[in-house]
Short mmCIF file of C-alpha atoms and ligand atoms in Angstrom, two decimals:
data_model
loop_
_atom_site.label_atom_id
_atom_site.label_comp_id
_atom_site.label_asym_id
_atom_site.label_seq_id
_atom_site.Cartn_x
_atom_site.Cartn_y
_atom_site.Cartn_z
CA MET A 259 63.78 36.98 70.82
CA SER A 260 64.34 34.99 74.04
CA VAL A 261 66.57 31.92 74.12
CA ALA A 262 66.50 28.98 76.55
CA LEU A 263 68.65 25.91 77.06
CA ILE A 264 66.61 23.04 78.52
CA THR A 265 68.35 19.78 79.40
CA GLY A 266 66.40 16.53 79.25
CA ALA A 267 63.69 17.75 76.86
CA SER A 268 62.72 14.48 75.18
CA ARG A 269 59.95 13.60 77.65
CA GLY A 270 58.37 14.51 80.97
CA LEU A 271 58.70 18.02 82.35
CA GLY A 272 61.55 19.01 80.02
CA ARG A 273 59.47 18.24 76.94
CA ALA A 274 56.42 20.04 78.35
CA THR A 275 58.52 23.10 79.21
CA ALA A 276 60.13 23.17 75.76
CA ARG A 277 56.74 23.07 74.05
CA ALA A 278 55.33 25.80 76.31
CA LEU A 279 58.27 28.15 75.71
CA SER A 280 58.21 27.45 71.98
CA ASN A 281 54.50 28.38 71.95
CA ARG A 282 55.54 31.69 73.47
CA GLY A 283 58.01 32.29 70.64
CA TRP A 284 61.23 31.33 72.43
CA SER A 285 64.19 29.86 70.58
CA LEU A 286 65.54 26.71 72.20
CA VAL A 287 68.58 24.53 72.60
CA VAL A 288 67.56 21.14 74.00
CA ASP A 289 69.19 17.81 74.70
CA ALA A 290 68.64 14.22 75.83
CA ARG A 291 70.71 11.08 75.45
CA SER A 292 68.30 9.46 72.97
CA ASP A 293 68.46 11.28 69.63
CA ALA A 294 65.34 9.54 68.36
CA ASP A 295 63.17 10.50 71.35
CA LEU A 296 64.46 14.06 71.22
CA SER A 297 63.64 14.38 67.51
CA ASP A 298 60.11 13.12 68.19
CA ALA A 299 59.68 15.55 71.08
CA ILE A 300 60.58 18.67 69.12
CA ARG A 301 59.02 17.75 65.78
CA GLY A 302 57.22 20.78 64.35
CA LEU A 303 58.76 23.31 66.73
CA PRO A 304 60.53 26.26 65.05
CA ASP A 305 63.95 27.63 66.07
CA VAL A 306 65.09 24.60 68.05
CA VAL A 307 68.58 23.15 68.06
CA ALA A 308 68.43 19.59 69.40
CA LEU A 309 71.64 17.84 70.43
CA GLY A 310 71.74 14.22 71.49
CA GLY A 311 74.19 13.64 74.31
CA ASP A 312 74.79 13.11 78.00
CA VAL A 313 75.02 16.15 80.29
CA THR A 314 77.80 14.41 82.20
CA SER A 315 80.03 14.66 79.11
CA PRO A 316 82.19 17.82 78.96
CA GLY A 317 82.29 17.60 75.15
CA HIS A 318 78.50 17.50 74.95
CA ARG A 319 78.19 20.45 77.34
CA ALA A 320 80.62 22.42 75.18
CA ALA A 321 78.49 21.61 72.12
CA LEU A 322 75.40 22.89 73.96
CA ALA A 323 77.21 26.14 74.79
CA THR A 324 78.29 26.53 71.16
CA ALA A 325 74.70 26.01 70.01
CA VAL A 326 73.50 28.63 72.48
CA MET A 327 76.03 31.14 71.17
CA GLY A 328 74.70 30.47 67.68
CA PHE A 329 71.60 32.33 68.84
CA GLY A 330 73.81 35.12 70.23
CA ARG A 331 72.21 35.24 73.69
CA LEU A 332 70.84 33.16 76.58
CA ASP A 333 67.90 34.20 78.75
CA LEU A 334 67.16 30.95 80.56
CA LEU A 335 68.97 27.78 81.59
CA VAL A 336 66.74 24.95 82.85
CA ASN A 337 68.80 22.19 84.48
CA ASN A 338 66.11 19.53 84.18
CA ALA A 339 67.93 16.33 83.12
CA SER A 340 68.31 14.17 86.17
CA SER A 341 69.08 10.67 87.38
CA LEU A 342 67.04 8.86 90.02
CA GLY A 343 69.85 6.36 90.56
CA THR A 344 69.31 2.72 91.42
CA SER A 345 65.77 1.34 91.20
CA PRO A 346 64.28 0.03 93.45
CA LEU A 347 65.65 2.83 95.66
CA PRO A 348 68.22 1.30 98.04
CA PRO A 349 68.79 2.26 101.67
CA LEU A 350 71.96 4.30 102.26
CA ARG A 351 73.64 1.48 104.18
CA GLY A 352 73.85 -0.55 100.97
CA TYR A 353 74.02 2.24 98.39
CA ASP A 354 76.57 1.39 95.70
CA LEU A 355 79.07 4.25 95.74
CA GLY A 356 79.73 4.09 92.00
CA ALA A 357 76.00 4.51 91.39
CA LEU A 358 75.93 7.41 93.86
CA ARG A 359 78.79 9.13 92.01
CA ARG A 360 76.87 8.81 88.74
CA VAL A 361 73.78 10.39 90.35
CA TYR A 362 75.89 13.28 91.60
CA GLU A 363 77.61 13.69 88.21
CA THR A 364 74.21 14.10 86.52
CA ASN A 365 72.28 16.02 89.19
CA VAL A 366 74.98 18.22 90.73
CA VAL A 367 78.21 18.41 88.72
CA ALA A 368 76.65 18.72 85.24
CA PRO A 369 74.19 21.51 86.20
CA LEU A 370 76.99 23.52 87.82
CA ALA A 371 79.27 22.91 84.82
CA LEU A 372 76.59 24.30 82.49
CA ILE A 373 76.10 27.28 84.78
CA GLN A 374 79.86 27.94 84.69
CA LEU A 375 79.95 27.66 80.89
CA LEU A 376 76.96 29.93 80.38
CA ALA A 377 77.14 32.42 83.27
CA GLU A 378 78.45 35.19 81.04
CA PRO A 379 75.67 35.25 78.42
CA LEU A 380 73.09 34.69 81.17
CA ALA A 381 74.42 37.68 83.11
CA THR A 382 74.50 39.83 79.97
CA ALA A 383 70.81 39.07 79.41
CA GLY A 384 69.90 39.51 83.09
CA GLY A 385 68.74 35.92 82.76
CA THR A 386 67.31 33.11 84.82
CA ILE A 387 68.55 29.73 86.02
CA ILE A 388 66.00 27.11 87.03
CA ASN A 389 67.44 24.04 88.74
CA LEU A 390 64.94 21.24 89.14
CA SER A 391 64.54 20.21 92.75
CA SER A 392 62.35 17.72 94.57
CA ASP A 393 60.62 17.29 97.91
CA ALA A 394 63.21 14.51 98.42
CA ALA A 395 65.78 17.33 98.84
CA VAL A 396 64.16 18.38 102.11
CA GLU A 397 62.19 15.34 103.36
CA ALA A 398 63.72 12.14 104.75
CA TYR A 399 62.00 9.42 102.70
CA GLN A 400 63.47 5.93 103.12
CA GLY A 401 65.47 4.94 100.02
CA TRP A 402 65.70 8.48 98.68
CA GLY A 403 69.08 9.33 100.28
CA GLY A 404 71.11 9.24 97.05
CA TYR A 405 68.79 11.19 94.78
CA GLY A 406 67.52 13.40 97.63
CA SER A 407 71.00 14.40 98.77
CA SER A 408 71.94 15.26 95.17
CA LYS A 409 68.91 17.53 94.91
CA ALA A 410 69.76 19.07 98.32
CA ALA A 411 73.24 19.84 96.98
CA LEU A 412 71.72 21.42 93.87
CA ASP A 413 69.39 23.49 96.08
CA GLN A 414 72.36 24.83 98.01
CA ILE A 415 74.27 25.55 94.80
CA THR A 416 71.23 27.57 93.74
CA ASN A 417 71.18 29.43 97.09
CA VAL A 418 74.84 30.38 97.01
CA LEU A 419 74.73 31.25 93.31
CA ALA A 420 71.88 33.66 94.05
CA ALA A 421 74.06 35.36 96.69
CA GLU A 422 77.00 35.57 94.29
CA GLU A 423 75.20 36.53 91.07
CA ALA A 424 73.05 39.56 91.85
CA GLY A 425 72.27 40.10 88.15
CA LEU A 426 70.63 36.68 87.76
CA ARG A 427 67.46 35.10 89.04
CA CYS A 428 68.36 31.64 90.44
CA TYR A 429 65.52 29.32 91.30
CA ALA A 430 65.35 25.81 92.76
CA PHE A 431 61.98 24.62 91.48
CA ASP A 432 60.14 21.63 92.96
CA PRO A 433 57.52 20.55 90.42
CA GLY A 434 55.78 18.06 92.74
CA ASP A 435 54.87 14.50 91.78
CA MET A 436 54.40 13.98 88.04
CA ARG A 437 53.39 10.95 85.99
CA THR A 438 56.71 10.39 84.21
CA ASP A 439 59.26 7.67 83.50
CA MET A 440 61.37 8.85 86.43
CA HIS A 441 58.45 8.70 88.81
CA GLN A 442 57.56 5.18 87.59
CA LEU A 443 61.18 4.16 88.18
CA ALA A 444 60.85 5.36 91.77
CA PHE A 445 57.72 3.28 92.27
CA PRO A 446 58.39 0.16 90.15
CA GLY A 447 55.32 -1.91 89.46
CA GLU A 448 52.97 0.59 91.12
CA ASP A 449 50.05 2.31 89.44
CA ILE A 450 51.02 6.00 89.25
CA SER A 451 48.08 7.04 87.08
CA ASP A 452 46.77 9.27 89.88
CA ARG A 453 49.81 11.56 89.59
CA PRO A 454 49.36 14.69 87.44
CA GLU A 455 50.84 14.95 83.95
CA PRO A 456 54.11 16.94 83.75
CA GLU A 457 52.26 19.67 81.80
CA SER A 458 50.49 20.55 85.07
CA ALA A 459 53.73 21.94 86.57
CA VAL A 460 54.52 24.19 83.61
CA PRO A 461 52.25 27.15 84.51
CA ALA A 462 54.07 27.47 87.84
CA LEU A 463 57.46 27.43 86.10
CA LEU A 464 56.27 30.06 83.63
CA ARG A 465 55.08 32.18 86.52
CA LEU A 466 58.67 32.38 87.78
CA LEU A 467 59.67 33.78 84.37
CA ASP A 468 56.74 36.19 84.14
CA GLU A 469 56.83 37.57 87.69
CA ARG A 470 60.57 37.17 88.44
CA PRO A 471 60.18 36.81 92.22
CA PRO A 472 63.40 36.97 94.30
CA SER A 473 65.84 34.11 93.79
CA GLY A 474 65.10 31.13 96.03
CA ARG A 475 63.37 27.76 96.32
CA TYR A 476 59.82 27.52 95.00
CA ARG A 477 57.29 24.69 94.94
CA ALA A 478 54.92 24.43 91.97
CA ALA A 479 52.09 23.83 94.45
CA ASP A 480 52.67 27.31 95.91
CA LEU A 481 52.84 29.02 92.52
CA THR A 482 49.94 27.40 90.75
CA ILE A 483 47.35 29.87 89.60
CA PRO A 484 43.92 28.94 90.98
CA SER A 485 41.21 28.41 88.39
CA PRO A 486 38.39 31.01 88.30
CA ALA A 487 36.07 28.37 89.80
CA GLU A 488 38.41 27.92 92.79
CA VAL A 489 38.67 31.70 93.30
CA THR A 490 34.89 32.23 93.39
CA SER A 491 34.00 29.11 95.39
N1 NAP B 221 58.58 13.07 88.10
C1 NAP B 221 58.46 13.52 89.33
O1 NAP B 221 57.54 13.14 90.08
C2 NAP B 221 59.45 14.54 89.86
C3 NAP B 221 59.25 15.05 91.14
C4 NAP B 221 60.14 16.00 91.64
C5 NAP B 221 61.18 16.44 90.83
N2 NAP B 221 61.37 15.92 89.59
C6 NAP B 221 62.47 16.44 88.78
O2 NAP B 221 61.93 17.00 87.59
C7 NAP B 221 62.87 16.87 86.51
C8 NAP B 221 62.20 16.19 85.32
O3 NAP B 221 61.82 14.88 85.74
P1 NAP B 221 60.89 13.97 84.83
O4 NAP B 221 60.11 13.15 85.77
O5 NAP B 221 60.24 14.79 83.78
O6 NAP B 221 62.00 12.99 84.17
P2 NAP B 221 61.87 11.98 82.93
O7 NAP B 221 60.48 11.89 82.42
O8 NAP B 221 62.57 10.74 83.33
O9 NAP B 221 62.72 12.74 81.79
C9 NAP B 221 64.07 12.99 82.00
C10 NAP B 221 64.64 13.67 80.76
O10 NAP B 221 66.03 13.92 80.98
C11 NAP B 221 66.80 13.22 79.97
N3 NAP B 221 68.04 12.81 80.62
C12 NAP B 221 68.20 11.98 81.68
N4 NAP B 221 69.48 11.84 81.99
C13 NAP B 221 70.17 12.59 81.08
C14 NAP B 221 71.54 12.85 80.87
N5 NAP B 221 72.48 12.29 81.65
N6 NAP B 221 71.91 13.70 79.87
C15 NAP B 221 70.96 14.27 79.09
N7 NAP B 221 69.65 14.06 79.24
C16 NAP B 221 69.26 13.22 80.22
C17 NAP B 221 65.89 12.09 79.50
O11 NAP B 221 66.16 11.62 78.19
P3 NAP B 221 67.24 10.41 77.93
O12 NAP B 221 66.90 9.31 78.89
O13 NAP B 221 67.08 10.06 76.47
O14 NAP B 221 68.58 11.02 78.23
C18 NAP B 221 64.54 12.82 79.52
O15 NAP B 221 64.43 13.66 78.39
C19 NAP B 221 64.06 16.09 87.08
O16 NAP B 221 65.08 16.99 87.47
C20 NAP B 221 63.47 15.41 88.31
O17 NAP B 221 64.46 15.14 89.28
C21 NAP B 221 60.52 14.99 89.08
#
Protein backbone atom coordinates (compact mmCIF):
# COMPACT_ATOMS: atom_id res chain seq x y z
CA MET A 1 0.00 0.00 0.00
CA SER A 2 1.29 3.47 -0.92
CA VAL A 3 0.10 6.60 0.89
CA ALA A 4 0.04 10.21 -0.34
CA LEU A 5 -0.86 13.53 1.22
CA ILE A 6 -2.16 15.97 -1.41
CA THR A 7 -3.02 19.52 -0.38
CA GLY A 8 -5.70 21.41 -2.29
CA ALA A 9 -7.47 18.34 -3.71
CA SER A 10 -11.01 19.71 -4.10
CA ARG A 11 -10.54 20.92 -7.68
CA GLY A 12 -8.01 21.54 -10.42
CA LEU A 13 -4.73 19.64 -10.48
CA GLY A 14 -5.00 18.44 -6.87
CA ARG A 15 -8.34 16.75 -7.55
CA ALA A 16 -7.08 15.20 -10.80
CA THR A 17 -3.95 13.89 -9.06
CA ALA A 18 -5.96 12.44 -6.17
CA ARG A 19 -8.25 10.58 -8.56
CA ALA A 20 -5.32 9.24 -10.60
CA LEU A 21 -3.46 7.95 -7.54
CA SER A 22 -6.64 6.45 -6.11
CA ASN A 23 -7.16 4.60 -9.42
CA ARG A 24 -3.70 3.14 -8.89
CA GLY A 25 -4.69 1.86 -5.46
CA TRP A 26 -3.05 4.55 -3.32
CA SER A 27 -4.45 5.57 0.05
CA LEU A 28 -4.82 9.32 0.42
CA VAL A 29 -5.00 12.16 2.90
CA VAL A 30 -6.36 15.28 1.20
CA ASP A 31 -7.43 18.75 2.19
CA ALA A 32 -8.98 22.02 1.01
CA ARG A 33 -10.60 24.89 2.86
CA SER A 34 -14.11 24.09 1.59
CA ASP A 35 -15.39 20.89 3.21
CA ALA A 36 -18.29 20.64 0.79
CA ASP A 37 -16.14 20.88 -2.35
CA LEU A 38 -13.66 18.39 -0.91
CA SER A 39 -16.41 15.87 -0.12
CA ASP A 40 -17.72 16.18 -3.69
CA ALA A 41 -14.23 15.72 -5.12
CA ILE A 42 -13.47 12.48 -3.31
CA ARG A 43 -16.93 10.92 -3.41
CA GLY A 44 -16.63 7.23 -4.28
CA LEU A 45 -12.88 7.00 -3.70
CA PRO A 46 -11.77 4.30 -1.23
CA ASP A 47 -9.20 4.79 1.55
CA VAL A 48 -9.30 8.58 1.59
CA VAL A 49 -9.17 10.76 4.67
CA ALA A 50 -10.43 14.24 3.77
CA LEU A 51 -9.83 17.12 6.17
CA GLY A 52 -11.27 20.58 5.62
CA GLY A 53 -8.85 23.29 6.65
CA ASP A 54 -6.31 25.90 5.65
CA VAL A 55 -2.69 24.82 5.11
CA THR A 56 -1.56 28.06 6.75
CA SER A 57 -3.03 26.84 10.06
CA PRO A 58 -0.56 24.93 12.28
CA GLY A 59 -3.45 23.05 13.92
CA HIS A 60 -4.75 21.89 10.54
CA ARG A 61 -1.27 20.79 9.46
CA ALA A 62 -0.94 18.79 12.68
CA ALA A 63 -4.29 17.12 11.94
CA LEU A 64 -3.05 16.21 8.45
CA ALA A 65 0.09 14.65 9.95
CA THR A 66 -2.01 12.69 12.45
CA ALA A 67 -4.21 11.40 9.61
CA VAL A 68 -1.13 10.34 7.67
CA MET A 69 0.19 8.40 10.66
CA GLY A 70 -3.16 6.63 10.85
CA PHE A 71 -2.06 4.89 7.65
CA GLY A 72 1.32 4.11 9.26
CA ARG A 73 3.46 5.42 6.40
CA LEU A 74 3.89 8.23 3.84
CA ASP A 75 5.28 7.72 0.33
CA LEU A 76 4.38 11.03 -1.28
CA LEU A 77 3.70 14.62 -0.23
CA VAL A 78 2.23 16.87 -2.95
CA ASN A 79 2.32 20.53 -1.91
CA ASN A 80 -0.32 21.65 -4.39
CA ALA A 81 -2.55 24.12 -2.49
CA SER A 82 -1.54 27.60 -3.53
CA SER A 83 -2.59 31.22 -3.53
CA LEU A 84 -2.37 33.48 -6.58
CA GLY A 85 -2.71 36.57 -4.39
CA THR A 86 -4.49 39.73 -5.45
CA SER A 87 -6.52 39.64 -8.67
CA PRO A 88 -6.11 41.46 -11.02
CA LEU A 89 -2.37 40.87 -10.52
CA PRO A 90 -0.84 44.13 -9.25
CA PRO A 91 2.58 45.52 -10.15
CA LEU A 92 5.19 45.18 -7.39
CA ARG A 93 5.34 48.94 -6.82
CA GLY A 94 1.80 48.84 -5.44
CA TYR A 95 1.68 45.30 -4.05
CA ASP A 96 -0.08 45.26 -0.68
CA LEU A 97 2.44 43.78 1.75
CA GLY A 98 -0.20 42.07 3.87
CA ALA A 99 -1.47 40.29 0.75
CA LEU A 100 2.11 39.35 -0.15
CA ARG A 101 2.64 37.84 3.31
CA ARG A 102 -0.50 35.74 2.89
CA VAL A 103 0.75 34.46 -0.49
CA TYR A 104 4.07 33.50 1.09
CA GLU A 105 2.34 31.85 4.07
CA THR A 106 0.38 29.59 1.70
CA ASN A 107 2.95 28.97 -1.04
CA VAL A 108 6.22 28.88 0.92
CA VAL A 109 5.80 28.59 4.70
CA ALA A 110 2.99 25.99 4.72
CA PRO A 111 4.71 23.60 2.26
CA LEU A 112 7.94 23.74 4.26
CA ALA A 113 6.03 23.26 7.52
CA LEU A 114 4.40 20.10 6.12
CA ILE A 115 7.79 18.87 4.92
CA GLN A 116 9.21 19.41 8.42
CA LEU A 117 6.28 17.59 10.04
CA LEU A 118 6.45 14.64 7.66
CA ALA A 119 10.15 14.32 6.79
CA GLU A 120 10.61 11.32 9.06
CA PRO A 121 7.93 9.02 7.61
CA LEU A 122 8.85 10.20 4.10
CA ALA A 123 12.50 9.30 4.70
CA THR A 124 11.55 5.93 6.18
CA ALA A 125 9.60 5.13 3.01
CA GLY A 126 12.31 6.52 0.70
CA GLY A 127 9.52 8.81 -0.43
CA THR A 128 8.88 11.71 -2.75
CA ILE A 129 8.03 15.38 -2.31
CA ILE A 130 6.40 17.23 -5.21
CA ASN A 131 6.19 20.99 -4.78
CA LEU A 132 4.02 22.67 -7.39
CA SER A 133 5.91 25.32 -9.30
CA SER A 134 5.07 27.62 -12.18
CA ASP A 135 6.76 29.26 -15.15
CA ALA A 136 6.16 32.48 -13.17
CA ALA A 137 8.95 31.26 -10.83
CA VAL A 138 11.52 31.74 -13.58
CA GLU A 139 9.99 34.22 -16.07
CA ALA A 140 9.47 37.95 -15.45
CA TYR A 141 5.80 38.45 -16.32
CA GLN A 142 4.37 41.85 -15.38
CA GLY A 143 2.08 41.53 -12.34
CA TRP A 144 3.34 38.09 -11.37
CA GLY A 145 6.02 39.30 -8.90
CA GLY A 146 4.18 38.22 -5.73
CA TYR A 147 3.05 34.76 -6.80
CA GLY A 148 6.14 34.21 -8.99
CA SER A 149 8.59 35.07 -6.23
CA SER A 150 6.76 32.72 -3.84
CA LYS A 151 7.10 29.90 -6.36
CA ALA A 152 10.79 30.80 -6.89
CA ALA A 153 11.29 30.50 -3.13
CA LEU A 154 9.55 27.11 -3.14
CA ASP A 155 11.77 26.00 -6.05
CA GLN A 156 14.87 26.88 -4.05
CA ILE A 157 13.52 25.14 -0.96
CA THR A 158 13.12 22.07 -3.17
CA ASN A 159 16.70 22.42 -4.47
CA VAL A 160 18.28 22.73 -1.05
CA LEU A 161 16.08 19.99 0.41
CA ALA A 162 17.29 17.66 -2.34
CA ALA A 163 20.89 18.41 -1.33
CA GLU A 164 20.12 17.81 2.34
CA GLU A 165 17.84 14.77 2.08
CA ALA A 166 19.66 12.18 -0.02
CA GLY A 167 17.06 9.51 0.81
CA LEU A 168 14.19 11.49 -0.71
CA ARG A 169 13.24 12.49 -4.22
CA CYS A 170 12.39 16.23 -4.19
CA TYR A 171 10.76 17.68 -7.26
CA ALA A 172 9.61 21.18 -8.23
CA PHE A 173 6.97 20.40 -10.84
CA ASP A 174 5.68 23.02 -13.30
CA PRO A 175 2.39 21.71 -14.71
CA GLY A 176 2.05 24.41 -17.39
CA ASP A 177 -1.11 26.40 -18.04
CA MET A 178 -4.31 24.63 -16.97
CA ARG A 179 -7.97 25.59 -17.23
CA THR A 180 -8.66 26.05 -13.50
CA ASP A 181 -10.13 28.55 -11.06
CA MET A 182 -6.65 29.85 -10.26
CA HIS A 183 -5.84 30.39 -13.91
CA GLN A 184 -9.16 32.23 -14.43
CA LEU A 185 -8.31 34.43 -11.44
CA ALA A 186 -5.04 35.33 -13.14
CA PHE A 187 -6.87 36.31 -16.32
CA PRO A 188 -10.14 37.80 -15.03
CA GLY A 189 -12.82 38.14 -17.66
CA GLU A 190 -10.74 36.38 -20.33
CA ASP A 191 -11.75 33.26 -22.19
CA ILE A 192 -9.33 30.55 -21.02
CA SER A 193 -11.12 27.68 -22.75
CA ASP A 194 -8.07 27.07 -24.95
CA ARG A 195 -6.00 26.01 -21.92
CA PRO A 196 -5.77 22.25 -21.27
CA GLU A 197 -7.73 20.59 -18.48
CA PRO A 198 -5.71 19.88 -15.30
CA GLU A 199 -5.98 16.13 -16.01
CA SER A 200 -3.55 16.70 -18.92
CA ALA A 201 -0.66 17.40 -16.50
CA VAL A 202 -1.21 14.25 -14.43
CA PRO A 203 0.62 11.74 -16.69
CA ALA A 204 3.78 13.85 -16.37
CA LEU A 205 3.46 13.93 -12.59
CA LEU A 206 2.93 10.17 -12.50
CA ARG A 207 6.02 9.73 -14.64
CA LEU A 208 8.09 11.33 -11.87
CA LEU A 209 6.76 8.67 -9.48
CA ASP A 210 7.23 5.78 -11.91
CA GLU A 211 10.71 6.66 -13.19
CA ARG A 212 12.09 8.49 -10.13
CA PRO A 213 14.52 10.72 -12.05
CA PRO A 214 17.07 12.68 -9.96
CA SER A 215 15.64 15.38 -7.70
CA GLY A 216 15.22 18.71 -9.48
CA ARG A 217 12.85 20.99 -11.37
CA TYR A 218 10.71 19.41 -14.07
CA ARG A 219 8.18 20.85 -16.52
CA ALA A 220 5.17 18.74 -17.48
CA ALA A 221 5.80 19.71 -21.10
CA ASP A 222 9.18 17.95 -20.96
CA LEU A 223 7.81 14.82 -19.32
CA THR A 224 4.67 14.25 -21.33
CA ILE A 225 4.61 10.93 -23.07
CA PRO A 226 4.05 11.39 -26.81
CA SER A 227 1.05 9.59 -28.26
CA PRO A 228 1.78 6.66 -30.63
CA ALA A 229 0.57 8.86 -33.51
CA GLU A 230 3.16 11.53 -32.63
CA VAL A 231 5.94 8.94 -32.38
CA THR A 232 5.24 7.44 -35.82
CA SER A 233 4.52 10.71 -37.64
N1 LIG B 1 -3.62 26.61 -13.24
C1 LIG B 1 -2.47 26.90 -13.83
O1 LIG B 1 -2.42 27.33 -15.00
C2 LIG B 1 -1.18 26.68 -13.08
C3 LIG B 1 0.02 26.92 -13.76
C4 LIG B 1 1.23 26.71 -13.10
C5 LIG B 1 1.21 26.23 -11.79
N2 LIG B 1 0.03 26.02 -11.14
C6 LIG B 1 0.08 25.49 -9.78
O2 LIG B 1 -0.60 24.25 -9.75
C7 LIG B 1 -1.20 24.05 -8.46
C8 LIG B 1 -2.69 23.73 -8.62
O3 LIG B 1 -3.29 24.88 -9.21
P1 LIG B 1 -4.79 24.82 -9.74
O4 LIG B 1 -4.83 25.74 -10.88
O5 LIG B 1 -5.24 23.41 -9.86
O6 LIG B 1 -5.56 25.55 -8.53
P2 LIG B 1 -7.13 25.63 -8.19
O7 LIG B 1 -7.95 25.02 -9.25
O8 LIG B 1 -7.40 27.03 -7.79
O9 LIG B 1 -7.24 24.67 -6.90
C9 LIG B 1 -6.55 24.99 -5.75
C10 LIG B 1 -6.87 23.95 -4.68
O10 LIG B 1 -6.15 24.29 -3.49
C11 LIG B 1 -7.10 24.51 -2.42
N3 LIG B 1 -6.52 25.56 -1.58
C12 LIG B 1 -6.21 26.83 -1.92
N4 LIG B 1 -5.71 27.49 -0.89
C13 LIG B 1 -5.71 26.61 0.16
C14 LIG B 1 -5.31 26.70 1.50
N5 LIG B 1 -4.81 27.85 2.01
N6 LIG B 1 -5.41 25.60 2.30
C15 LIG B 1 -5.90 24.44 1.79
N7 LIG B 1 -6.30 24.30 0.52
C16 LIG B 1 -6.21 25.38 -0.28
C17 LIG B 1 -8.41 24.88 -3.13
O11 LIG B 1 -9.57 24.61 -2.37
P3 LIG B 1 -10.20 25.73 -1.35
O12 LIG B 1 -10.28 27.02 -2.12
O13 LIG B 1 -11.53 25.17 -0.92
O14 LIG B 1 -9.23 25.82 -0.22
C18 LIG B 1 -8.33 23.91 -4.32
O15 LIG B 1 -8.67 22.60 -3.90
C19 LIG B 1 -0.92 25.32 -7.66
O16 LIG B 1 0.21 25.13 -6.83
C20 LIG B 1 -0.61 26.35 -8.73
O17 LIG B 1 0.22 27.38 -8.25
C21 LIG B 1 -1.16 26.23 -11.76
